[in-house]
Coordinates of C-alpha atoms in Angstrom, one line a residue:
X412 CA -48.4 -1.9 34.7
X413 CA -45.2 -3.2 33.2
X414 CA -46.8 -3.3 29.8
X415 CA -47.8 0.3 30.1
X416 CA -44.2 1.3 31.1
X417 CA -42.8 -0.7 28.2
X418 CA -45.1 1.0 25.7
X419 CA -44.2 4.5 27.1
X420 CA -40.5 3.6 27.0
X421 CA -40.9 2.4 23.4
X422 CA -42.6 5.7 22.4
X423 CA -39.9 7.7 24.1
X424 CA -37.2 5.7 22.4
X425 CA -38.8 6.3 19.0
X426 CA -39.2 10.0 19.6
X427 CA -35.6 10.5 20.8
X428 CA -34.3 8.2 18.0
X429 CA -36.3 10.3 15.5
X430 CA -34.8 13.5 16.9
X431 CA -31.3 11.9 16.7
X432 CA -31.8 10.9 13.1
X433 CA -33.0 14.3 12.2
X434 CA -29.9 15.8 13.9
X435 CA -27.7 13.4 12.1
X436 CA -29.4 14.3 8.8
X437 CA -28.6 18.0 9.6
X438 CA -25.0 17.2 10.4
X439 CA -24.7 15.2 7.3
X440 CA -26.0 18.1 5.2
X441 CA -23.7 20.5 7.0
X442 CA -20.7 18.1 6.5
X443 CA -21.6 17.8 2.8
X444 CA -21.8 21.6 2.5
X445 CA -18.4 22.1 4.2
X446 CA -16.9 19.3 2.2
X447 CA -17.6 21.0 -1.2
X448 CA -14.2 22.0 -2.6
X449 CA -13.7 25.3 -4.2
X450 CA -13.0 23.6 -7.5
X451 CA -16.6 22.3 -7.5
X452 CA -18.2 25.6 -6.7
X453 CA -19.4 28.4 -9.0
X454 CA -16.6 31.0 -9.4
X455 CA -19.2 33.6 -8.6
X456 CA -19.5 32.2 -5.1
X457 CA -15.8 32.2 -4.5
X458 CA -13.5 35.0 -3.3
X459 CA -12.8 37.4 -6.2
X460 CA -9.0 36.9 -6.1
X461 CA -6.7 35.0 -8.6
X462 CA -6.2 32.0 -6.2
X463 CA -9.9 31.1 -6.7
X464 CA -10.8 32.7 -10.0
X465 CA -8.0 30.9 -11.9
X466 CA -9.4 27.5 -12.8
X467 CA -6.2 25.6 -12.4
X468 CA -5.2 27.3 -9.1
X469 CA -8.4 26.6 -7.3
X470 CA -8.0 22.9 -7.8
X471 CA -5.4 23.1 -5.0
X472 CA -7.4 25.3 -2.6
X473 CA -8.7 23.5 0.5
X474 CA -11.5 25.9 1.3
X475 CA -12.6 29.6 1.0
X476 CA -11.6 30.3 4.6
X477 CA -8.9 32.9 4.9
X478 CA -6.2 31.4 7.2
X479 CA -4.3 34.6 7.6
X480 CA -5.0 38.1 6.0
X481 CA -4.3 37.6 2.3
X482 CA -3.6 33.9 2.6
X483 CA -5.6 30.7 2.0
X484 CA -4.7 27.0 2.4
X485 CA -3.3 24.9 -0.5
X486 CA -3.1 21.1 -0.5
X487 CA -0.9 19.2 -2.9
X488 CA -2.7 16.8 -5.2
X489 CA -0.5 14.0 -3.8
X490 CA -2.0 15.0 -0.4
X491 CA 1.6 15.1 0.9
X492 CA 1.6 18.6 2.3
X493 CA -0.3 21.8 2.9
X494 CA 0.9 25.4 3.0
X495 CA -0.4 29.0 3.0
X496 CA -1.1 30.3 -0.5
X497 CA -1.3 34.1 -1.3
X498 CA -4.6 35.3 -2.6
X499 CA -3.0 36.9 -5.6
X500 CA -1.1 33.7 -6.4
X501 CA -1.6 31.7 -9.6
X502 CA -0.5 28.1 -10.5
X503 CA 2.1 27.7 -13.2
X504 CA 1.4 24.5 -15.2
X505 CA 4.6 24.8 -17.2
X506 CA 6.6 24.7 -13.9
X507 CA 4.7 21.9 -12.3
X508 CA 4.9 18.1 -12.5
X509 CA 3.4 15.1 -10.7
X510 CA 4.4 11.5 -10.4
X511 CA 1.6 9.9 -8.4
X512 CA 1.9 10.2 -4.6
X513 CA 5.7 10.0 -4.3
X514 CA 6.7 13.2 -6.0
X515 CA 5.1 16.5 -7.0
X516 CA 6.4 19.9 -8.0
X517 CA 4.2 23.0 -7.8
X518 CA 5.2 26.2 -9.4
X519 CA 3.3 29.4 -8.8
X520 CA 3.5 33.2 -9.2
X521 CA 2.2 35.9 -7.0
X522 CA 2.0 39.5 -8.1
X523 CA 0.9 42.4 -5.9
X524 CA -0.3 45.2 -8.2
X525 CA -0.2 47.8 -5.3
X526 CA 3.4 47.1 -4.3
X527 CA 4.6 46.0 -7.7
X528 CA 6.3 43.0 -6.1
X529 CA 6.5 39.7 -7.9
X530 CA 7.1 36.3 -6.2
X531 CA 8.1 33.2 -8.1
X532 CA 7.9 29.9 -6.2
X533 CA 8.8 26.3 -6.7
X534 CA 7.8 23.6 -4.2
X535 CA 9.0 20.1 -4.9
X536 CA 7.8 17.2 -2.7
X537 CA 9.4 13.8 -2.5
X538 CA 8.3 10.7 -0.6
X539 CA 9.9 7.3 -0.3
X540 CA 13.0 8.4 -2.1
X541 CA 16.4 7.7 -0.6
X542 CA 18.2 10.9 -1.8
X543 CA 15.7 13.1 0.1
X544 CA 16.7 11.6 3.4
X545 CA 20.3 12.8 3.4
X546 CA 20.6 16.5 4.4
X547 CA 24.3 16.8 3.4
X548 CA 23.6 15.5 -0.1
X549 CA 20.5 17.7 -0.5
X550 CA 22.1 20.9 0.7
X551 CA 25.1 20.3 -1.6
X552 CA 22.8 19.8 -4.6
X553 CA 20.7 22.9 -3.7
X554 CA 23.9 25.0 -3.3
X555 CA 25.1 24.0 -6.7
X556 CA 21.8 24.7 -8.3
X557 CA 21.7 28.2 -6.9
X558 CA 25.4 29.1 -7.2
X559 CA 25.6 29.4 -3.4
X560 CA 28.7 28.7 -1.3
X561 CA 27.6 29.7 2.2
X562 CA 25.9 27.9 5.1
X563 CA 22.3 27.1 5.7
X564 CA 20.3 28.2 8.6
X565 CA 18.9 25.2 10.4
X566 CA 15.6 25.3 12.5
X567 CA 13.6 22.6 14.1
X568 CA 9.8 23.0 14.2
X569 CA 6.8 20.7 14.8
X570 CA 7.4 17.6 12.7
X571 CA 10.1 19.0 10.5
X572 CA 13.6 20.4 10.2
X573 CA 14.0 23.5 8.0
X574 CA 17.2 24.5 6.1
X575 CA 17.2 27.9 4.6
X576 CA 19.7 30.1 2.7
X577 CA 19.4 33.3 0.8
X578 CA 21.3 35.5 -1.7
X579 CA 20.8 38.9 -3.5
X580 CA 21.3 38.8 -7.2
X581 CA 22.0 41.8 -9.4
X582 CA 21.3 41.6 -13.1
X583 CA 24.5 42.6 -14.9
X584 CA 24.3 44.3 -18.3
X585 CA 20.7 45.2 -17.6
X586 CA 19.1 48.6 -18.2
X587 CA 16.2 47.8 -15.9
X588 CA 15.4 50.3 -13.2
X589 CA 15.0 47.5 -10.6
X590 CA 17.9 45.2 -11.5
X591 CA 18.0 43.0 -8.4
X592 CA 16.1 40.2 -6.8
X593 CA 16.2 38.2 -3.5
X594 CA 16.3 34.5 -3.6
X595 CA 15.4 32.1 -0.8
X596 CA 16.0 28.4 -1.1
X597 CA 16.4 25.3 1.0
X598 CA 15.1 22.0 2.1
X599 CA 12.6 20.7 4.6
X600 CA 13.1 17.2 6.1
X601 CA 10.3 15.4 8.0
X602 CA 11.3 14.5 11.5
X603 CA 8.4 12.2 11.9
X604 CA 8.9 10.0 8.8
X605 CA 11.9 8.7 6.9
X606 CA 12.4 9.4 3.2
X607 CA 10.1 12.4 3.2
X608 CA 11.1 16.0 2.3
X609 CA 10.6 19.1 0.3
X610 CA 12.9 21.3 -1.8
X611 CA 11.8 24.9 -2.2
X612 CA 12.9 28.1 -4.0
X613 CA 11.4 31.6 -3.9
X614 CA 12.5 34.6 -5.9
X615 CA 11.2 38.1 -5.0
X616 CA 11.6 41.1 -7.3
X617 CA 10.0 44.2 -8.6
X618 CA 8.1 43.5 -11.8
X619 CA 7.4 46.8 -13.7
X620 CA 10.0 49.5 -14.2
X621 CA 7.3 52.1 -14.9
X622 CA 5.7 51.6 -11.4
X623 CA 7.1 52.5 -8.0
X624 CA 8.6 49.6 -6.0
X625 CA 10.2 49.8 -2.6
X626 CA 11.2 46.2 -2.2
X627 CA 13.9 45.5 0.4
X628 CA 15.4 42.4 2.0
X629 CA 13.3 42.6 5.1
X630 CA 10.1 42.6 3.1
X631 CA 11.2 39.8 0.9
X632 CA 12.3 37.7 3.9
X633 CA 9.1 38.3 5.8
X634 CA 7.0 37.2 2.9
X635 CA 8.9 34.0 2.1
X636 CA 9.3 33.1 5.8
X637 CA 5.5 33.1 6.1
X638 CA 5.2 30.6 3.2
X639 CA 8.2 28.4 4.2
X640 CA 7.1 28.1 7.9
X641 CA 3.5 27.3 6.9
X642 CA 4.6 24.1 5.0
X643 CA 3.2 21.0 6.9
X644 CA 3.6 17.4 6.0
X645 CA 0.3 15.5 6.0
X646 CA 2.0 12.2 6.6
X647 CA 2.0 8.8 4.8
X648 CA 2.1 5.2 6.0
X649 CA 5.4 4.1 7.2
X650 CA 7.2 2.5 4.2
X651 CA 10.7 2.0 3.1
X652 CA 12.7 4.0 0.7
X653 CA 11.8 4.0 -3.0
X654 CA 8.3 2.7 -2.1
X655 CA 9.5 -0.5 -0.6

């Protein structure tokens, strides 16, 4: 009797084990499918927008899932941060640099044909560098670089402290119809890790004079706030400054 029970139990174990392995195989296949990065996919199978159709830009795209209407998810090559990226955005290699995992600068441009609004962006990531840990020093430097003499707005969010300032610039001695731009710049300091931060700059303006453009400060601020607030540090191992 015990022998019969043992045989039945062995058969049941084999059957359930087989089912389990089949399920695991399916999960592995599903995981593999989900793990395929946009850069490794056929462009025909990707969203028909610049963020994926431009070869250099799609190297930064995490997936084809739309996070918010008109925005996808970008991940830096240093794997230091993620942020929303506009569907009409394109990576600018001439304004981008990388120094391993400790620093990376990503420049990109986003142009909306319908609204005739152009956005230029520069996101510079620094890790394990002593200078990035001092808000006073960083804000002084950023102010000098942007010709700004005002104060920065300070906001604390999940895992970060965000410093933001803005200014409107008018192009003097210009015969352009739309001779102004809105600039947003600042600094994001990680509140979870030392020596980890990001410097950012956005310029929003009308691109073509022969097309209508109704850009105002509220529009520019809303768009840049969406991008700034989406920046999230991915986190690194706790190490000292300058990689020590």
